[in-house]
Amino acid sequence: MNREIREVWSPNYNARPVSADIELVVVHFTGMETADAALRELTQLGSGVSAHWMIDEDGTIYRLVPEERRAWHAGLGSWHHWHDVNAVSIGIELVNPGHDHGYRPFPDPQIEALEDLLADTFKCHGLRPCDLIGHSDVAPERKQDPGELFPWERLARAGFSIWPDEVSEYPDGGLGVMDDAEDFIGDEESRTEFGLDSISLRESVSELQENLRAIGYGIETNGVFGAQTEAVVAAFQRRFRPGTVDGYADSETRALIQAVAQISR
Ligand SMILES: [Zn+2]
């Protein structure tokens, strides 16, 4: 990579398990008011967090942890069969105040630097477009980064992410969470509008969950549209239907989930 890299080493890492290969790249936003504050947090002994890389909004790249070490960026969560995501991933933090401090678009120089970094990383570790994910994909119930302003489609065009082709809407309406998910499957509107009985609604929700699992999300297939399914649908929308992120599996979202499941590993 033909770029200057600033090295600010973080003590917050440990060894990767001997058997672990690098399988994923996880993108984050720093979620702090300034780049300096984020750099301090990520490199301070005792903070318990780090990442391999941090990219400032002007495109400056910081190396914080060597890629062969296990940086502490993803925390609790999963993707496909990986339950220790830090062990098998590279973590990249993008400077952005995040939803709590004035979330804003990622500037061009920052994304260009990210693309340069990804070009090296993908080549070095033999990664494929489906291997780039967001922190919210790993931990949909806890995390929202890098968020709906992250340019996934642009990265897909550059060969670093997957993106579905145009879809037509799902024929039988939407699925959403109910207050009492234990004994209600699907949402009232679809049930009356489309005349679905609760068994076919349960099947529809199971199929939705199966498709989300095929993409990589850690979600139970139980036919119940509860809080977990809502969080995973919202995480999916943040990436693939960023215009509306509401956790409601409307017919466009359902069609997109099916399309992305088909192009995932
Ligand atoms: Zn994060």
PDB file of C-alpha atoms and ligand atoms in Angstrom:
ATOM      1  CA  MET A   1       0.000   0.000   0.000  1.00  0.00           C
ATOM      2  CA  ASN A   2       1.394   3.312  -1.079  1.00  0.00           C
ATOM      3  CA  ARG A   3       0.373   5.219   2.019  1.00  0.00           C
ATOM      4  CA  GLU A   4       2.046   6.435   5.136  1.00  0.00           C
ATOM      5  CA  ILE A   5       0.914   4.469   8.151  1.00  0.00           C
ATOM      6  CA  ARG A   6       1.184   5.860  11.661  1.00  0.00           C
ATOM      7  CA  GLU A   7       2.034   3.316  14.291  1.00  0.00           C
ATOM      8  CA  VAL A   8       0.475   3.864  17.698  1.00  0.00           C
ATOM      9  CA  TRP A   9       0.687   0.507  19.392  1.00  0.00           C
ATOM     10  CA  SER A  10      -2.056  -0.724  21.691  1.00  0.00           C
ATOM     11  CA  PRO A  11      -1.372  -3.123  24.572  1.00  0.00           C
ATOM     12  CA  ASN A  12      -4.930  -4.451  24.315  1.00  0.00           C
ATOM     13  CA  TYR A  13      -4.486  -7.753  22.505  1.00  0.00           C
ATOM     14  CA  ASN A  14      -3.491 -11.351  23.059  1.00  0.00           C
ATOM     15  CA  ALA A  15      -2.402 -14.315  20.938  1.00  0.00           C
ATOM     16  CA  ARG A  16      -4.731 -15.801  18.357  1.00  0.00           C
ATOM     17  CA  PRO A  17      -5.450 -19.494  18.948  1.00  0.00           C
ATOM     18  CA  VAL A  18      -2.864 -21.572  17.073  1.00  0.00           C
ATOM     19  CA  SER A  19      -5.506 -23.085  14.791  1.00  0.00           C
ATOM     20  CA  ALA A  20      -7.203 -19.791  13.919  1.00  0.00           C
ATOM     21  CA  ASP A  21      -6.944 -18.399  10.393  1.00  0.00           C
ATOM     22  CA  ILE A  22      -8.075 -14.903   9.495  1.00  0.00           C
ATOM     23  CA  GLU A  23     -11.538 -15.356   8.006  1.00  0.00           C
ATOM     24  CA  LEU A  24     -13.298 -12.002   8.428  1.00  0.00           C
ATOM     25  CA  VAL A  25     -12.833  -8.256   8.514  1.00  0.00           C
ATOM     26  CA  VAL A  26     -15.109  -6.391  10.922  1.00  0.00           C
ATOM     27  CA  VAL A  27     -15.807  -2.696  10.327  1.00  0.00           C
ATOM     28  CA  HIS A  28     -16.640  -0.362  13.219  1.00  0.00           C
ATOM     29  CA  PHE A  29     -17.141   3.300  13.906  1.00  0.00           C
ATOM     30  CA  THR A  30     -15.332   4.730  16.899  1.00  0.00           C
ATOM     31  CA  GLY A  31     -18.464   6.387  18.325  1.00  0.00           C
ATOM     32  CA  MET A  32     -16.467   9.031  20.182  1.00  0.00           C
ATOM     33  CA  GLU A  33     -16.479  12.809  19.802  1.00  0.00           C
ATOM     34  CA  THR A  34     -12.960  13.108  18.408  1.00  0.00           C
ATOM     35  CA  ALA A  35     -10.312  10.967  16.736  1.00  0.00           C
ATOM     36  CA  ASP A  36      -7.901  11.760  19.601  1.00  0.00           C
ATOM     37  CA  ALA A  37     -10.351  10.490  22.195  1.00  0.00           C
ATOM     38  CA  ALA A  38     -10.847   7.287  20.195  1.00  0.00           C
ATOM     39  CA  LEU A  39      -7.114   6.759  19.726  1.00  0.00           C
ATOM     40  CA  ARG A  40      -6.576   7.208  23.454  1.00  0.00           C
ATOM     41  CA  GLU A  41      -9.312   4.713  24.322  1.00  0.00           C
ATOM     42  CA  LEU A  42      -8.064   2.126  21.816  1.00  0.00           C
ATOM     43  CA  THR A  43      -4.449   2.319  22.960  1.00  0.00           C
ATOM     44  CA  GLN A  44      -4.808   2.874  26.699  1.00  0.00           C
ATOM     45  CA  LEU A  45      -3.725   0.091  29.031  1.00  0.00           C
ATOM     46  CA  GLY A  46      -6.776  -1.112  30.909  1.00  0.00           C
ATOM     47  CA  SER A  47      -9.464   0.128  28.504  1.00  0.00           C
ATOM     48  CA  GLY A  48      -9.882  -3.456  27.304  1.00  0.00           C
ATOM     49  CA  VAL A  49     -10.547  -2.429  23.704  1.00  0.00           C
ATOM     50  CA  SER A  50      -8.495  -2.106  20.547  1.00  0.00           C
ATOM     51  CA  ALA A  51      -8.564  -2.807  16.823  1.00  0.00           C
ATOM     52  CA  HIS A  52      -5.878  -3.626  14.300  1.00  0.00           C
ATOM     53  CA  TRP A  53      -6.461  -0.418  12.379  1.00  0.00           C
ATOM     54  CA  MET A  54      -8.050   2.978  12.817  1.00  0.00           C
ATOM     55  CA  ILE A  55      -8.769   5.306   9.887  1.00  0.00           C
ATOM     56  CA  ASP A  56      -9.346   9.011  10.481  1.00  0.00           C
ATOM     57  CA  GLU A  57     -11.799  11.020   8.420  1.00  0.00           C
ATOM     58  CA  ASP A  58      -8.933  12.589   6.416  1.00  0.00           C
ATOM     59  CA  GLY A  59      -7.719   9.118   5.406  1.00  0.00           C
ATOM     60  CA  THR A  60      -4.837   8.807   7.886  1.00  0.00           C
ATOM     61  CA  ILE A  61      -4.310   5.142   8.734  1.00  0.00           C
ATOM     62  CA  TYR A  62      -3.146   4.124  12.218  1.00  0.00           C
ATOM     63  CA  ARG A  63      -1.783   0.667  12.951  1.00  0.00           C
ATOM     64  CA  LEU A  64      -2.633  -0.258  16.532  1.00  0.00           C
ATOM     65  CA  VAL A  65      -2.208  -4.041  16.755  1.00  0.00           C
ATOM     66  CA  PRO A  66      -0.254  -6.393  14.441  1.00  0.00           C
ATOM     67  CA  GLU A  67      -2.675  -8.441  12.311  1.00  0.00           C
ATOM     68  CA  GLU A  68      -1.217 -11.709  13.594  1.00  0.00           C
ATOM     69  CA  ARG A  69      -2.399 -10.845  17.117  1.00  0.00           C
ATOM     70  CA  ARG A  70      -5.956 -11.058  18.463  1.00  0.00           C
ATOM     71  CA  ALA A  71      -7.207  -7.492  18.937  1.00  0.00           C
ATOM     72  CA  TRP A  72     -10.201  -6.831  21.170  1.00  0.00           C
ATOM     73  CA  HIS A  73     -12.828  -5.211  18.967  1.00  0.00           C
ATOM     74  CA  ALA A  74     -15.840  -7.451  18.400  1.00  0.00           C
ATOM     75  CA  GLY A  75     -16.713  -8.675  21.908  1.00  0.00           C
ATOM     76  CA  LEU A  76     -19.635 -11.042  22.424  1.00  0.00           C
ATOM     77  CA  GLY A  77     -21.323 -12.152  19.248  1.00  0.00           C
ATOM     78  CA  SER A  78     -21.051 -14.578  16.348  1.00  0.00           C
ATOM     79  CA  TRP A  79     -20.947 -14.943  12.588  1.00  0.00           C
ATOM     80  CA  HIS A  80     -21.644 -18.279  10.899  1.00  0.00           C
ATOM     81  CA  HIS A  81     -19.975 -20.896  13.123  1.00  0.00           C
ATOM     82  CA  TRP A  82     -17.476 -18.473  14.630  1.00  0.00           C
ATOM     83  CA  HIS A  83     -18.271 -17.600  18.231  1.00  0.00           C
ATOM     84  CA  ASP A  84     -14.918 -16.001  19.039  1.00  0.00           C
ATOM     85  CA  VAL A  85     -14.965 -13.444  16.258  1.00  0.00           C
ATOM     86  CA  ASN A  86     -11.841 -11.663  17.531  1.00  0.00           C
ATOM     87  CA  ALA A  87      -9.873 -14.895  17.086  1.00  0.00           C
ATOM     88  CA  VAL A  88     -10.582 -15.074  13.342  1.00  0.00           C
ATOM     89  CA  SER A  89     -10.946 -11.442  12.311  1.00  0.00           C
ATOM     90  CA  ILE A  90      -9.244  -8.163  11.621  1.00  0.00           C
ATOM     91  CA  GLY A  91     -10.889  -5.133  13.197  1.00  0.00           C
ATOM     92  CA  ILE A  92     -10.960  -1.738  11.499  1.00  0.00           C
ATOM     93  CA  GLU A  93     -12.234   1.326  13.347  1.00  0.00           C
ATOM     94  CA  LEU A  94     -13.442   4.272  11.284  1.00  0.00           C
ATOM     95  CA  VAL A  95     -13.426   7.611  13.055  1.00  0.00           C
ATOM     96  CA  ASN A  96     -17.036   8.814  13.267  1.00  0.00           C
ATOM     97  CA  PRO A  97     -18.915  10.231  16.267  1.00  0.00           C
ATOM     98  CA  GLY A  98     -21.625   7.618  15.814  1.00  0.00           C
ATOM     99  CA  HIS A  99     -25.303   7.788  16.701  1.00  0.00           C
ATOM    100  CA  ASP A 100     -24.679   9.203  20.188  1.00  0.00           C
ATOM    101  CA  HIS A 101     -22.508  12.170  19.193  1.00  0.00           C
ATOM    102  CA  GLY A 102     -23.657  13.312  15.753  1.00  0.00           C
ATOM    103  CA  TYR A 103     -23.477  10.461  13.248  1.00  0.00           C
ATOM    104  CA  ARG A 104     -22.334  11.753   9.860  1.00  0.00           C
ATOM    105  CA  PRO A 105     -21.343  10.432   6.421  1.00  0.00           C
ATOM    106  CA  PHE A 106     -17.934   8.795   6.042  1.00  0.00           C
ATOM    107  CA  PRO A 107     -15.862  11.212   3.906  1.00  0.00           C
ATOM    108  CA  ASP A 108     -14.339  10.077   0.615  1.00  0.00           C
ATOM    109  CA  PRO A 109     -10.680  10.169   1.751  1.00  0.00           C
ATOM    110  CA  GLN A 110     -11.583   7.865   4.657  1.00  0.00           C
ATOM    111  CA  ILE A 111     -13.313   5.350   2.394  1.00  0.00           C
ATOM    112  CA  GLU A 112     -10.500   5.523  -0.171  1.00  0.00           C
ATOM    113  CA  ALA A 113      -8.006   4.700   2.591  1.00  0.00           C
ATOM    114  CA  LEU A 114     -10.251   1.841   3.711  1.00  0.00           C
ATOM    115  CA  GLU A 115     -10.360   0.459   0.172  1.00  0.00           C
ATOM    116  CA  ASP A 116      -6.557   0.576  -0.063  1.00  0.00           C
ATOM    117  CA  LEU A 117      -6.254  -1.210   3.261  1.00  0.00           C
ATOM    118  CA  LEU A 118      -8.834  -3.825   2.273  1.00  0.00           C
ATOM    119  CA  ALA A 119      -7.054  -4.467  -1.019  1.00  0.00           C
ATOM    120  CA  ASP A 120      -3.959  -5.507   0.952  1.00  0.00           C
ATOM    121  CA  THR A 121      -5.845  -7.395   3.623  1.00  0.00           C
ATOM    122  CA  PHE A 122      -8.050  -9.355   1.215  1.00  0.00           C
ATOM    123  CA  LYS A 123      -5.036 -10.362  -0.864  1.00  0.00           C
ATOM    124  CA  CYS A 124      -2.866 -11.233   2.105  1.00  0.00           C
ATOM    125  CA  HIS A 125      -5.482 -13.443   3.786  1.00  0.00           C
ATOM    126  CA  GLY A 126      -7.330 -14.738   0.708  1.00  0.00           C
ATOM    127  CA  LEU A 127     -10.647 -13.146   1.690  1.00  0.00           C
ATOM    128  CA  ARG A 128     -13.826 -12.918  -0.394  1.00  0.00           C
ATOM    129  CA  PRO A 129     -16.563 -10.265  -0.594  1.00  0.00           C
ATOM    130  CA  CYS A 130     -18.790 -12.108   1.889  1.00  0.00           C
ATOM    131  CA  ASP A 131     -16.004 -11.877   4.493  1.00  0.00           C
ATOM    132  CA  LEU A 132     -16.415  -8.149   5.157  1.00  0.00           C
ATOM    133  CA  ILE A 133     -19.022  -7.512   7.851  1.00  0.00           C
ATOM    134  CA  GLY A 134     -20.091  -4.820  10.285  1.00  0.00           C
ATOM    135  CA  HIS A 135     -19.936  -4.939  14.063  1.00  0.00           C
ATOM    136  CA  SER A 136     -23.760  -4.805  14.071  1.00  0.00           C
ATOM    137  CA  ASP A 137     -23.800  -8.040  12.040  1.00  0.00           C
ATOM    138  CA  VAL A 138     -21.802  -9.814  14.751  1.00  0.00           C
ATOM    139  CA  ALA A 139     -23.799  -8.343  17.656  1.00  0.00           C
ATOM    140  CA  PRO A 140     -27.192  -7.134  16.348  1.00  0.00           C
ATOM    141  CA  GLU A 141     -28.679  -6.780  19.822  1.00  0.00           C
ATOM    142  CA  ARG A 142     -25.817  -4.630  21.173  1.00  0.00           C
ATOM    143  CA  LYS A 143     -24.243  -2.728  18.309  1.00  0.00           C
ATOM    144  CA  GLN A 144     -25.237  -0.404  15.474  1.00  0.00           C
ATOM    145  CA  ASP A 145     -21.835   0.321  13.933  1.00  0.00           C
ATOM    146  CA  PRO A 146     -20.698   1.137  11.305  1.00  0.00           C
ATOM    147  CA  GLY A 147     -24.337   2.096  10.704  1.00  0.00           C
ATOM    148  CA  GLU A 148     -26.638   2.908   7.835  1.00  0.00           C
ATOM    149  CA  LEU A 149     -24.388   5.636   6.384  1.00  0.00           C
ATOM    150  CA  PHE A 150     -21.532   3.211   5.718  1.00  0.00           C
ATOM    151  CA  PRO A 151     -21.215   2.808   1.909  1.00  0.00           C
ATOM    152  CA  TRP A 152     -21.627  -0.973   1.571  1.00  0.00           C
ATOM    153  CA  GLU A 153     -22.770  -0.731  -2.033  1.00  0.00           C
ATOM    154  CA  ARG A 154     -19.664   1.242  -3.019  1.00  0.00           C
ATOM    155  CA  LEU A 155     -17.468  -1.349  -1.301  1.00  0.00           C
ATOM    156  CA  ALA A 156     -19.319  -4.097  -3.125  1.00  0.00           C
ATOM    157  CA  ARG A 157     -18.602  -2.394  -6.450  1.00  0.00           C
ATOM    158  CA  ALA A 158     -14.919  -2.327  -5.447  1.00  0.00           C
ATOM    159  CA  GLY A 159     -15.081  -6.094  -4.771  1.00  0.00           C
ATOM    160  CA  PHE A 160     -15.001  -5.976  -0.972  1.00  0.00           C
ATOM    161  CA  SER A 161     -18.599  -6.738  -0.069  1.00  0.00           C
ATOM    162  CA  ILE A 162     -21.644  -8.555  -1.327  1.00  0.00           C
ATOM    163  CA  TRP A 163     -24.684  -6.655  -2.643  1.00  0.00           C
ATOM    164  CA  PRO A 164     -27.940  -8.113  -3.939  1.00  0.00           C
ATOM    165  CA  ASP A 165     -29.298  -7.525  -7.436  1.00  0.00           C
ATOM    166  CA  GLU A 166     -32.635  -5.774  -7.794  1.00  0.00           C
ATOM    167  CA  VAL A 167     -35.432  -7.745  -6.193  1.00  0.00           C
ATOM    168  CA  SER A 168     -39.151  -7.841  -6.661  1.00  0.00           C
ATOM    169  CA  GLU A 169     -41.221  -7.638  -3.496  1.00  0.00           C
ATOM    170  CA  TYR A 170     -42.146 -10.720  -1.558  1.00  0.00           C
ATOM    171  CA  PRO A 171     -45.694 -11.681  -2.496  1.00  0.00           C
ATOM    172  CA  ASP A 172     -47.227 -12.258   0.926  1.00  0.00           C
ATOM    173  CA  GLY A 173     -46.520  -9.068   2.855  1.00  0.00           C
ATOM    174  CA  GLY A 174     -44.525  -8.238   5.947  1.00  0.00           C
ATOM    175  CA  LEU A 175     -43.565  -9.885   9.220  1.00  0.00           C
ATOM    176  CA  GLY A 176     -42.986  -8.017  12.418  1.00  0.00           C
ATOM    177  CA  VAL A 177     -42.592  -8.351  16.145  1.00  0.00           C
ATOM    178  CA  MET A 178     -45.568  -8.449  18.491  1.00  0.00           C
ATOM    179  CA  ASP A 179     -45.694  -7.517  22.164  1.00  0.00           C
ATOM    180  CA  ASP A 180     -46.330 -11.096  23.107  1.00  0.00           C
ATOM    181  CA  ALA A 181     -44.090 -13.019  20.739  1.00  0.00           C
ATOM    182  CA  GLU A 182     -44.594 -16.200  22.758  1.00  0.00           C
ATOM    183  CA  ASP A 183     -48.048 -16.871  21.400  1.00  0.00           C
ATOM    184  CA  PHE A 184     -48.247 -14.664  18.375  1.00  0.00           C
ATOM    185  CA  ILE A 185     -46.415 -15.386  15.196  1.00  0.00           C
ATOM    186  CA  GLY A 186     -46.100 -12.685  12.571  1.00  0.00           C
ATOM    187  CA  ASP A 187     -48.005  -9.451  12.584  1.00  0.00           C
ATOM    188  CA  GLU A 188     -51.711  -8.811  12.772  1.00  0.00           C
ATOM    189  CA  GLU A 189     -51.875  -6.833   9.568  1.00  0.00           C
ATOM    190  CA  SER A 190     -50.363  -9.589   7.439  1.00  0.00           C
ATOM    191  CA  ARG A 191     -52.506 -12.176   9.110  1.00  0.00           C
ATOM    192  CA  THR A 192     -55.750 -10.445   8.269  1.00  0.00           C
ATOM    193  CA  GLU A 193     -54.638  -8.897   4.994  1.00  0.00           C
ATOM    194  CA  PHE A 194     -53.283 -12.107   3.560  1.00  0.00           C
ATOM    195  CA  GLY A 195     -55.472 -14.542   5.445  1.00  0.00           C
ATOM    196  CA  LEU A 196     -52.494 -16.527   6.712  1.00  0.00           C
ATOM    197  CA  ASP A 197     -53.146 -18.882   9.566  1.00  0.00           C
ATOM    198  CA  SER A 198     -50.682 -19.033  12.400  1.00  0.00           C
ATOM    199  CA  ILE A 199     -49.016 -22.191  11.090  1.00  0.00           C
ATOM    200  CA  SER A 200     -48.094 -20.659   7.781  1.00  0.00           C
ATOM    201  CA  LEU A 201     -46.991 -17.504   9.587  1.00  0.00           C
ATOM    202  CA  ARG A 202     -44.745 -19.637  11.797  1.00  0.00           C
ATOM    203  CA  GLU A 203     -43.340 -21.238   8.668  1.00  0.00           C
ATOM    204  CA  SER A 204     -42.788 -17.832   7.092  1.00  0.00           C
ATOM    205  CA  VAL A 205     -40.914 -16.603  10.163  1.00  0.00           C
ATOM    206  CA  SER A 206     -38.834 -19.817  10.250  1.00  0.00           C
ATOM    207  CA  GLU A 207     -37.933 -19.357   6.597  1.00  0.00           C
ATOM    208  CA  LEU A 208     -36.928 -15.748   7.284  1.00  0.00           C
ATOM    209  CA  GLN A 209     -34.740 -16.895  10.185  1.00  0.00           C
ATOM    210  CA  GLU A 210     -33.185 -19.671   8.060  1.00  0.00           C
ATOM    211  CA  ASN A 211     -32.277 -17.137   5.379  1.00  0.00           C
ATOM    212  CA  LEU A 212     -30.729 -14.826   7.978  1.00  0.00           C
ATOM    213  CA  ARG A 213     -28.722 -17.766   9.355  1.00  0.00           C
ATOM    214  CA  ALA A 214     -27.525 -18.614   5.844  1.00  0.00           C
ATOM    215  CA  ILE A 215     -26.175 -15.062   5.542  1.00  0.00           C
ATOM    216  CA  GLY A 216     -24.236 -15.567   8.793  1.00  0.00           C
ATOM    217  CA  TYR A 217     -26.372 -14.006  11.529  1.00  0.00           C
ATOM    218  CA  GLY A 218     -26.509 -15.753  14.889  1.00  0.00           C
ATOM    219  CA  ILE A 219     -30.259 -16.274  15.114  1.00  0.00           C
ATOM    220  CA  GLU A 220     -32.403 -19.110  16.380  1.00  0.00           C
ATOM    221  CA  THR A 221     -34.840 -20.743  13.973  1.00  0.00           C
ATOM    222  CA  ASN A 222     -37.962 -21.010  16.120  1.00  0.00           C
ATOM    223  CA  GLY A 223     -40.740 -19.469  14.017  1.00  0.00           C
ATOM    224  CA  VAL A 224     -41.237 -16.723  16.592  1.00  0.00           C
ATOM    225  CA  PHE A 225     -40.717 -13.115  15.593  1.00  0.00           C
ATOM    226  CA  GLY A 226     -39.336 -11.862  18.901  1.00  0.00           C
ATOM    227  CA  ALA A 227     -36.810  -9.250  19.977  1.00  0.00           C
ATOM    228  CA  GLN A 228     -33.835 -11.213  18.595  1.00  0.00           C
ATOM    229  CA  THR A 229     -35.351 -11.505  15.122  1.00  0.00           C
ATOM    230  CA  GLU A 230     -36.263  -7.822  15.166  1.00  0.00           C
ATOM    231  CA  ALA A 231     -32.666  -6.881  16.049  1.00  0.00           C
ATOM    232  CA  VAL A 232     -31.240  -9.099  13.310  1.00  0.00           C
ATOM    233  CA  VAL A 233     -33.666  -7.740  10.698  1.00  0.00           C
ATOM    234  CA  ALA A 234     -32.614  -4.203  11.716  1.00  0.00           C
ATOM    235  CA  ALA A 235     -28.926  -5.162  11.385  1.00  0.00           C
ATOM    236  CA  PHE A 236     -29.661  -6.568   7.933  1.00  0.00           C
ATOM    237  CA  GLN A 237     -31.469  -3.370   6.906  1.00  0.00           C
ATOM    238  CA  ARG A 238     -28.589  -1.217   8.169  1.00  0.00           C
ATOM    239  CA  ARG A 239     -26.444  -2.931   5.545  1.00  0.00           C
ATOM    240  CA  PHE A 240     -28.710  -3.737   2.642  1.00  0.00           C
ATOM    241  CA  ARG A 241     -31.749  -1.427   2.892  1.00  0.00           C
ATOM    242  CA  PRO A 242     -30.366   1.607   4.728  1.00  0.00           C
ATOM    243  CA  GLY A 243     -33.256   3.947   3.815  1.00  0.00           C
ATOM    244  CA  THR A 244     -35.524   2.450   6.475  1.00  0.00           C
ATOM    245  CA  VAL A 245     -34.074   0.608   9.464  1.00  0.00           C
ATOM    246  CA  ASP A 246     -36.988  -0.423  11.651  1.00  0.00           C
ATOM    247  CA  GLY A 247     -36.642  -4.154  12.313  1.00  0.00           C
ATOM    248  CA  TYR A 248     -39.875  -4.829  10.436  1.00  0.00           C
ATOM    249  CA  ALA A 249     -39.495  -7.440   7.706  1.00  0.00           C
ATOM    250  CA  ASP A 250     -41.601  -5.730   5.053  1.00  0.00           C
ATOM    251  CA  SER A 251     -41.927  -7.434   1.694  1.00  0.00           C
ATOM    252  CA  GLU A 252     -38.917  -5.631   0.191  1.00  0.00           C
ATOM    253  CA  THR A 253     -36.754  -6.559   3.185  1.00  0.00           C
ATOM    254  CA  ARG A 254     -37.895 -10.191   2.944  1.00  0.00           C
ATOM    255  CA  ALA A 255     -37.016 -10.313  -0.744  1.00  0.00           C
ATOM    256  CA  LEU A 256     -33.600  -8.758  -0.065  1.00  0.00           C
ATOM    257  CA  ILE A 257     -32.903 -11.227   2.757  1.00  0.00           C
ATOM    258  CA  GLN A 258     -33.653 -14.101   0.415  1.00  0.00           C
ATOM    259  CA  ALA A 259     -31.456 -12.592  -2.322  1.00  0.00           C
ATOM    260  CA  VAL A 260     -28.508 -12.021   0.032  1.00  0.00           C
ATOM    261  CA  ALA A 261     -28.879 -15.530   1.481  1.00  0.00           C
ATOM    262  CA  GLN A 262     -28.506 -16.901  -2.038  1.00  0.00           C
ATOM    263  CA  ILE A 263     -25.232 -15.060  -2.648  1.00  0.00           C
ATOM    264  CA  SER A 264     -23.738 -15.819   0.781  1.00  0.00           C
ATOM    265  CA  ARG A 265     -21.350 -18.726   1.268  1.00  0.00           C
TER     266      ARG A 265
HETATM  267 ZN    ZN B   1     -17.769  -1.634  17.034  1.00  0.00          ZN
END
